[in-house]
Short mmCIF file of C-alpha atoms in Angstrom, two decimals:
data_model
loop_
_atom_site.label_atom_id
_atom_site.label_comp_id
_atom_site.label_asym_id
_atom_site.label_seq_id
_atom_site.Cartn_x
_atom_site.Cartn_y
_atom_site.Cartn_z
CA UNK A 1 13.28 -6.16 9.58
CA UNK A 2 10.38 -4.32 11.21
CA UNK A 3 9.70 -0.67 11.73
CA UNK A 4 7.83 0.64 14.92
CA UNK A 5 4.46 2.30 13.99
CA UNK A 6 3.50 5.26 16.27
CA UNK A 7 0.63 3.04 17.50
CA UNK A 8 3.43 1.19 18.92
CA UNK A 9 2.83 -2.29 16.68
CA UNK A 10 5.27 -3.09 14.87
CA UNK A 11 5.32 -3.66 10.58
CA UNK A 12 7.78 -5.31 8.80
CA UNK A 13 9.31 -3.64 6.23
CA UNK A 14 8.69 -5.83 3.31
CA UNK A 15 4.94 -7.04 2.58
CA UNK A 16 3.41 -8.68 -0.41
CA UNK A 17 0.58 -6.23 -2.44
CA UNK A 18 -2.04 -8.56 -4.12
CA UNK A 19 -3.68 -5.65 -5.77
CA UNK A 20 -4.57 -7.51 -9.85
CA UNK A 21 -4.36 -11.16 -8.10
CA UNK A 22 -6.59 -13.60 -9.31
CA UNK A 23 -8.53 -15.16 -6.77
CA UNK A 24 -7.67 -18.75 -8.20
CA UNK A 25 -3.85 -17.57 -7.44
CA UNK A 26 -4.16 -16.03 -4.31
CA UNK A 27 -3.85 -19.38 -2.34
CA UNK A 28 -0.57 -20.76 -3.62
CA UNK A 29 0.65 -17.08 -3.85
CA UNK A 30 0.28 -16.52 0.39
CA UNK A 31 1.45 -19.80 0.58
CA UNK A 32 4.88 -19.35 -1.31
CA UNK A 33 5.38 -15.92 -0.08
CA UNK A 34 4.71 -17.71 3.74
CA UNK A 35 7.70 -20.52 2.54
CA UNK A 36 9.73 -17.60 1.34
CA UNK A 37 9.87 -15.57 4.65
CA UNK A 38 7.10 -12.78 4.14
CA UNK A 39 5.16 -11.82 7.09
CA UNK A 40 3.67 -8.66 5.45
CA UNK A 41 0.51 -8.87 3.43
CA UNK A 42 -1.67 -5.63 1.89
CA UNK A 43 -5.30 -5.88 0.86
CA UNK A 44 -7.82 -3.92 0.45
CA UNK A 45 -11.77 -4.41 -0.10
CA UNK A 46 -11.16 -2.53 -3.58
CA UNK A 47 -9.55 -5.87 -4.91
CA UNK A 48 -11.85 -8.02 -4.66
CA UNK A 49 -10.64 -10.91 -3.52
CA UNK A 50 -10.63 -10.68 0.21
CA UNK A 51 -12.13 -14.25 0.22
CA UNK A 52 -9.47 -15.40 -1.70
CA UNK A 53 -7.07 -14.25 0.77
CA UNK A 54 -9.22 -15.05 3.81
CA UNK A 55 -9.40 -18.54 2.67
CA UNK A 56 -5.91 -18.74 1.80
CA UNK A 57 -4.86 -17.46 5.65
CA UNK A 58 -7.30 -19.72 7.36
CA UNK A 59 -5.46 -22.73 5.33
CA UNK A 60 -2.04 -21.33 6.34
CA UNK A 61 -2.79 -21.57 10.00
CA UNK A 62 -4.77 -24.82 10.24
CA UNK A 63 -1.51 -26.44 8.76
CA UNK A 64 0.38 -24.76 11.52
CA UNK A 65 2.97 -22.78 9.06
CA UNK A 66 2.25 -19.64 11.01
CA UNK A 67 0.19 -18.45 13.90
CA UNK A 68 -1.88 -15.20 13.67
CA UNK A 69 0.10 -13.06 15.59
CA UNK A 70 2.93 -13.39 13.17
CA UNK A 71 1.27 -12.34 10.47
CA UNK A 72 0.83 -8.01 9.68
CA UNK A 73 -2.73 -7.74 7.84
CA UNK A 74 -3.86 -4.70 5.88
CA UNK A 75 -7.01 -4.11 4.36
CA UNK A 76 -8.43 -0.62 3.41
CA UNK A 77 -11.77 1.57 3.87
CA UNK A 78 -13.30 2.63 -0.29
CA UNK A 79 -14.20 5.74 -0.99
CA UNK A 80 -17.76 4.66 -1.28
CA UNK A 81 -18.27 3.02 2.10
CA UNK A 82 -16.75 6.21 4.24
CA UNK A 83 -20.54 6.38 5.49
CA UNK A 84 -20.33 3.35 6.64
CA UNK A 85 -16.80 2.38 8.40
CA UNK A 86 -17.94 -0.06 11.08
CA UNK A 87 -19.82 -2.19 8.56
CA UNK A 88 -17.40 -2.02 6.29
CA UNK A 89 -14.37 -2.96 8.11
CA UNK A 90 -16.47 -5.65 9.50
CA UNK A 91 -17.25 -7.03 6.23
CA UNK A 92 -13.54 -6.99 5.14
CA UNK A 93 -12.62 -8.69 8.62
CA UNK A 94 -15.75 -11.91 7.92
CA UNK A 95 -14.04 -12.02 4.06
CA UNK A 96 -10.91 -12.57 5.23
CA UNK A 97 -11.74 -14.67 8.52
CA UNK A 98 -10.05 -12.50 11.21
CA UNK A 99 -10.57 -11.23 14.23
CA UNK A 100 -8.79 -7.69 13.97
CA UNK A 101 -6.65 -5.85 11.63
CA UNK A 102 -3.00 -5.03 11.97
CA UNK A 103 -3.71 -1.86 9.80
CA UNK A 104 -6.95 -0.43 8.22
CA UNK A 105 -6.28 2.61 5.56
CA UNK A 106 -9.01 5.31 4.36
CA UNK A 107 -7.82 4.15 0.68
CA UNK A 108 -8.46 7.34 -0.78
CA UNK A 109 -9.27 10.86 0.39
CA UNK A 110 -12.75 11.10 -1.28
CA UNK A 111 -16.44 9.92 0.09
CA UNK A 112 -17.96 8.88 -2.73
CA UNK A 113 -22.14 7.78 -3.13
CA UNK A 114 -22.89 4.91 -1.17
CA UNK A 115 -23.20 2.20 -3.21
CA UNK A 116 -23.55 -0.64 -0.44
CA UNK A 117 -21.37 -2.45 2.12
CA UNK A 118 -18.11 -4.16 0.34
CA UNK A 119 -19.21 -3.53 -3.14
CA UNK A 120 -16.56 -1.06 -3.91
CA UNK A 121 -18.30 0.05 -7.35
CA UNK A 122 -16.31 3.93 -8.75
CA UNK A 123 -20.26 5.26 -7.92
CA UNK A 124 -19.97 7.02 -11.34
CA UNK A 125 -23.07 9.46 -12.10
CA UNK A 126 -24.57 9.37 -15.42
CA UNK A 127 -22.21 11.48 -16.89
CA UNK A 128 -19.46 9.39 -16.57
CA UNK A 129 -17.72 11.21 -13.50
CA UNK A 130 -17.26 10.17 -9.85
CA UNK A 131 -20.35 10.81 -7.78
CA UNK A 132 -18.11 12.49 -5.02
CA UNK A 133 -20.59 12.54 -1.85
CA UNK A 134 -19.80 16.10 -0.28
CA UNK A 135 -22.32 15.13 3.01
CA UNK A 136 -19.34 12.97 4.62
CA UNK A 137 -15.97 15.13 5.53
CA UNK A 138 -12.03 13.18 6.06
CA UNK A 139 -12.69 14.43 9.54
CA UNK A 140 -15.92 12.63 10.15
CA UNK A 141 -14.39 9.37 8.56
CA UNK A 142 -11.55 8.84 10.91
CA UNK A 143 -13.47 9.95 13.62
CA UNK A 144 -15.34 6.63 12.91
CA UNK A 145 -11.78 4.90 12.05
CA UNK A 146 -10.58 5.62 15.55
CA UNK A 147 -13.30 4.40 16.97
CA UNK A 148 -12.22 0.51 15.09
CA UNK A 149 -9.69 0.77 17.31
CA UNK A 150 -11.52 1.64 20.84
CA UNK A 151 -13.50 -1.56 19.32
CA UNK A 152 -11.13 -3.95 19.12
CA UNK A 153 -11.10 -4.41 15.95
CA UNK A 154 -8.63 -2.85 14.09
CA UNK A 155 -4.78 -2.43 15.86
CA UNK A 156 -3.58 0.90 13.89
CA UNK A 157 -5.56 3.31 11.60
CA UNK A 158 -4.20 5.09 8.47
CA UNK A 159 -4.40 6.75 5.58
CA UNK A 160 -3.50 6.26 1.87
CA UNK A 161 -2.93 8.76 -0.86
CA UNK A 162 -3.09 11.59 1.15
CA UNK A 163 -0.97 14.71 0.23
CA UNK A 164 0.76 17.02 2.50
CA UNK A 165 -2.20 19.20 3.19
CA UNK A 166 -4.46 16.39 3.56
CA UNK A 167 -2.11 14.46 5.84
CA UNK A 168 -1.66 18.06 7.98
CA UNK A 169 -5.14 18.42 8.31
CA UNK A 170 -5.70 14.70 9.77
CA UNK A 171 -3.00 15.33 12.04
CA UNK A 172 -5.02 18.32 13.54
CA UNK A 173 -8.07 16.80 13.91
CA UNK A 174 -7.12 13.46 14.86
CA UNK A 175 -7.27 12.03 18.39
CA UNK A 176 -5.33 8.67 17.41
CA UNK A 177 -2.96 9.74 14.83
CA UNK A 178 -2.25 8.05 11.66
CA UNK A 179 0.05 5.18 11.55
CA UNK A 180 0.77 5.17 8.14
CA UNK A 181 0.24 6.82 4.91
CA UNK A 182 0.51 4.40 2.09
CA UNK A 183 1.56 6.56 -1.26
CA UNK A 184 2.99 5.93 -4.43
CA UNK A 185 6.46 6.23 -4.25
CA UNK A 186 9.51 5.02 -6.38
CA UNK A 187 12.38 6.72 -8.57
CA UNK A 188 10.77 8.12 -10.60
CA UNK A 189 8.48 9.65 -8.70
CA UNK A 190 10.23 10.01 -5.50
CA UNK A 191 8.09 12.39 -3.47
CA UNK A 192 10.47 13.53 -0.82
CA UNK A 193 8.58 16.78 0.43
CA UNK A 194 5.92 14.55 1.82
CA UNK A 195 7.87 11.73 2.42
CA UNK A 196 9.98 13.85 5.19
CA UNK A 197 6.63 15.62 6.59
CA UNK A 198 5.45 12.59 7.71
CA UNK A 199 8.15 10.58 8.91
CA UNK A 200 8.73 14.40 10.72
CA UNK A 201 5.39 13.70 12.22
CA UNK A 202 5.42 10.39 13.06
CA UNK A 203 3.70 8.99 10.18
CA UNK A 204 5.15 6.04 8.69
CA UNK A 205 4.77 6.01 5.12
CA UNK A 206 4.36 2.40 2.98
CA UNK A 207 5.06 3.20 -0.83
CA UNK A 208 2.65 1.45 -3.21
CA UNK A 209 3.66 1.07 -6.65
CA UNK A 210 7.61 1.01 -4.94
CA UNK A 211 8.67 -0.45 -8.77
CA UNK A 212 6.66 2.08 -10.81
CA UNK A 213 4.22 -0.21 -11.28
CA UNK A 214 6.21 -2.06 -14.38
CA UNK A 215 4.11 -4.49 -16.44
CA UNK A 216 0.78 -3.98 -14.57
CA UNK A 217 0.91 0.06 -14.75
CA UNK A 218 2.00 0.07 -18.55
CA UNK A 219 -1.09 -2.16 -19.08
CA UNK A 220 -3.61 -0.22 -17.34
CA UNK A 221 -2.14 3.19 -17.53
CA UNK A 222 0.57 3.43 -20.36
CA UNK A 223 3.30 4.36 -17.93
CA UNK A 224 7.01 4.84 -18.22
CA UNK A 225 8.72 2.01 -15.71
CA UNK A 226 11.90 2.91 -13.94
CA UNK A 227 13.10 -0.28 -14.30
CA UNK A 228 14.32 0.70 -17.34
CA UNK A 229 16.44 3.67 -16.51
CA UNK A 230 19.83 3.20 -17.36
CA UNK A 231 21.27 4.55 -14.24
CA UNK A 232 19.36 1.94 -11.92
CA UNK A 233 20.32 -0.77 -14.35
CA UNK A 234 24.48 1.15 -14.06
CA UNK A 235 23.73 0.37 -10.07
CA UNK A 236 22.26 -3.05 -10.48
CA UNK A 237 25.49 -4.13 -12.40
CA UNK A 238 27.78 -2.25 -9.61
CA UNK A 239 26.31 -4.39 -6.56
CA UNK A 240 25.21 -7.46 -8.86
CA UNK A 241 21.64 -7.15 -8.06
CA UNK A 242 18.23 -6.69 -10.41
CA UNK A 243 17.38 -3.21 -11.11
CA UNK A 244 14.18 -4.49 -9.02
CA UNK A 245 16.47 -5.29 -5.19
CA UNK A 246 17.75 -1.53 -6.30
CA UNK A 247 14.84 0.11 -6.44
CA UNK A 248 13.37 -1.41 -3.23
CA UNK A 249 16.48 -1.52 -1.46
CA UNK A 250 16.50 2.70 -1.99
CA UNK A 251 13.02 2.17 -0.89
CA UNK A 252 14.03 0.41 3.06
CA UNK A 253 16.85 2.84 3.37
CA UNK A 254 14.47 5.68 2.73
CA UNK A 255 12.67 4.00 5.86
CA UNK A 256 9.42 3.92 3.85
CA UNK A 257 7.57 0.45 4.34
CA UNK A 258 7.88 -1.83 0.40
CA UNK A 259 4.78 -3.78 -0.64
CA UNK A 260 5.96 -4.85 -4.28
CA UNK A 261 3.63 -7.15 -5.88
CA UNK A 262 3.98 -10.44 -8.29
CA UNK A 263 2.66 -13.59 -8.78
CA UNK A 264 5.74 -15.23 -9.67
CA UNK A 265 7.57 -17.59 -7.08
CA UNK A 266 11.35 -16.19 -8.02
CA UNK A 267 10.09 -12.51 -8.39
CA UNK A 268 9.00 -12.77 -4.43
CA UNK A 269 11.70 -14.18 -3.83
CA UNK A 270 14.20 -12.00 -5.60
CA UNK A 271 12.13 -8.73 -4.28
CA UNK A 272 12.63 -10.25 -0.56
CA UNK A 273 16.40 -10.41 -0.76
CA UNK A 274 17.05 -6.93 -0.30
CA UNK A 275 18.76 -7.13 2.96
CA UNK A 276 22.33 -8.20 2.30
CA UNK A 277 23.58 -4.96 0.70
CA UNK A 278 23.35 -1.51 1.43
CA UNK A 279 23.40 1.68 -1.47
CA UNK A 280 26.12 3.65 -0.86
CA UNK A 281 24.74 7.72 -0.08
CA UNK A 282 26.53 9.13 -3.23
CA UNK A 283 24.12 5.90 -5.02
CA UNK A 284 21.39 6.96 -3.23
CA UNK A 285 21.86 10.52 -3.95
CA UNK A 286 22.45 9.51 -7.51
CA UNK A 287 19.10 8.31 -7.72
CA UNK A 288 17.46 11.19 -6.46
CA UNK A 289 18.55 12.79 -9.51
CA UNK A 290 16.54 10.86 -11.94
CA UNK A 291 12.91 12.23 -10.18
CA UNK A 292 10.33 13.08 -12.87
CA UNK A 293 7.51 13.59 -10.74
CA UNK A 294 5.99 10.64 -12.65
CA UNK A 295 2.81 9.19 -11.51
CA UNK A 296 1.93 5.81 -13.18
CA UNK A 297 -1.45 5.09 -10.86
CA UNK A 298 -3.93 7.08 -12.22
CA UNK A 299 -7.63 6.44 -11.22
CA UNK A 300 -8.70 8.88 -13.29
CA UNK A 301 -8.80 6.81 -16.09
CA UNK A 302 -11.81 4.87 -14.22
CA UNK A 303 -13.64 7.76 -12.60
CA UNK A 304 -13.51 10.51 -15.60
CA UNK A 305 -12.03 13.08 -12.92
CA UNK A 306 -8.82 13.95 -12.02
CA UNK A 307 -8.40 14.23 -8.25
CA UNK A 308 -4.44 15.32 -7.99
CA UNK A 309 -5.27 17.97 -10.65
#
C-alpha cells in the first residue's frame, strides 16, 4: 500500500525508522524487515549509522533479494549542515552507497553553527544552549534542497517538524513544493490542525514517533506511552489486534505515512500486519477523544532550549 507524493513518486505507507539502532544490528534488522515485506526505510545523518545501513543495502542487493528501485530511501539534512546541503546530502548518499534519494528531509527547522560535513554534533555554545546560526534562513535552505533534485540526486524534497506556520511559509517560497512533512504524530498527540493543512496542500505527512515513542521515549524523555491507554487496549480486544496494529492502523486511515521502529523480528512483523482490518469511524472518532497534546520527543533535553516553546 503506497501513497502518491506530489512529486509524483510514490511511498509506501509503512517504512521501518532505525532512529537508536545499533550499527552491529542494523544488518540483520534490513534484512528481516526485507524477508518480512517492508519496502520503506527512514534514516537520517543524525543517527549515525548511515554506514551501517549502506552496508546492509549493498548486501541486500548483491544477493538479489531486492533491486534498487524497489526500495523507498530516506535520509535527512541536520540542523548544523543547512550551510552546506550539497555536501551534505552527498555525504549521506557515499555512507549509504546510493546513487539518489527517494526522499531527503530538512530534519529540523533550525540552522545551527557549522560544525562540519556529516558530523551532526547539537553545536552547543559554552553555555550549554544551541548555537542557532541566524546567517542561514528555511528559505535559503530549500532553495539549495531543490536544487538536489535539478541534480539528480535526490527524487523528492521535504521537511520534518515543521509547524503550520513554518510549513505555510515553505509553501510560499518554494518552487518545488514539499513532499512530505515528517511530524510526530500518534494518539496522544494527534495533531489534526496541521495534519489537515497539509494533506489540504498537498503535503503528505509521515508521523514519527506513530506509537508515542513507548520504551525508547520513556527512556530518553520520561514520557507517558499510549500504549497503555485503556481505551486503545478496549479496541485492541474488540478487533483482536495489539494495542500497537491499533494505533498504526488509525495512523494509515488518517492517510499519514507510519515509520514505527524496533529491533525485534515479531514486533516488525506484528507492526506490518495492519492491513487486514479496518477501525470502524465511531473507533476512530473514539480515539480522537483521548488527544492530550502530548509530545514525548523533546530535543530540548539535548540542546538546553526549547524550540516549540
Amino acid at each position: 500500500m503506497a501513497i502518491t507524493l506530489n512529486s509524483g513518486f510514490k511511498m509506501p505507507m509503512i517504512g521501518l525508522g532505525v532512529w537508536r539502532m545499533e550499527g552491529k544490528d542494523i544488518k540483520i534488522l534490513i534484512l528481516n524487515a526485507i524477508k518480512i515485506g517492508y519496502r520503506h526505510f527512514d534514516c537520517a545523518a543524525d543517527y549515525k549509522n548511515e554506514e551501517e545501513v549502506g552496508e546492509a543495502l549493498a548486501e541486500v542487493f548483491q544477493a538479489g533479494l531486492v533491486k534498487r528501485e524497489d526500495l523507498f530511501i530516506t535520509t535527512k539534512l541536520w540542523n548544523s549542515d543547512h550551510g552546506h546541503v550539497a555536501e551534505a546530502c552527498k555525504d549521506s548518499l557515499k555512507k549509504l552507497r546510493l546513487d539518489y534519494l527517494d526522499l531527503y528531509l530538512v530534519h529540523f527547522p533550525v540552522a545551527t553553527r557549522h560544525t562540519g560535513v556529516g558530523t551532526t554534533a547539537s553545536a552547543l555554545g559554552e553555555d550549554g544552549v544551541l548555537d542557532i546560526d541566524t546567517t542561514v534562513s528555511l528559505e535559503t535552505t530549500w532553495h539549495a534542497m531543490e536544487d538536489l533534485v535539478s541534480m539528480g540526486l535526490v527524487r523528492s524534497i521535504g521537511i520534518s517538524n515543521y509547524d503550520i506556520f513554518l510549513t505555510r511559509d515553505c509553501l510560499a517560497y518554494a518552487r518545488v513544493k514539499p513532499a512530505v512533512n515528517q511530524i510526530e504524530t500518534h494518539p496522544y498527540f494527534q495533531r489534526d490542525s496541521l495534519v489537515k493543512f497539509c494533506q489540504k496542500h498537498g503535503v503528505c505527512v509521515t508521523a514519527h514517533t506513530p506509537l508515542g515513542g513507548a520504551t525508547a521515549n520513556t527512556e530518553w524523555f520520561g514520557s507517558v506511552s499510549c500504549l497503555d491507554d485503556p481505551v486503545l487496549k478496549g479496541l485492541a480486544k474488540k478487533y483482536n489486534k495489539t494495542v500497537a496494529q491499533i494505533v498504526l492502523r488509525w495512523g494509515i486511515q488518517r492517510n499519514t505515512v507510519i515509520i514505527p521502529k524496533s529491533s525485534k523480528v515479531e514486533r516488525l512483523e506484528e507492526n506490518f500486519l495492519v492491513f487486514d482490518f479496518e477501525l470502524t469511524k465511531e473507533d476512530m472518532d473514539f480515539i480522537r477523544t483521548i488527544d492530550r497534546n502530548y509530545r514525548t520527543n523533546q530535543p530540548a533535553k539535548f540542546w538546553g532550549i526549547d524550540l516549540y516553546a
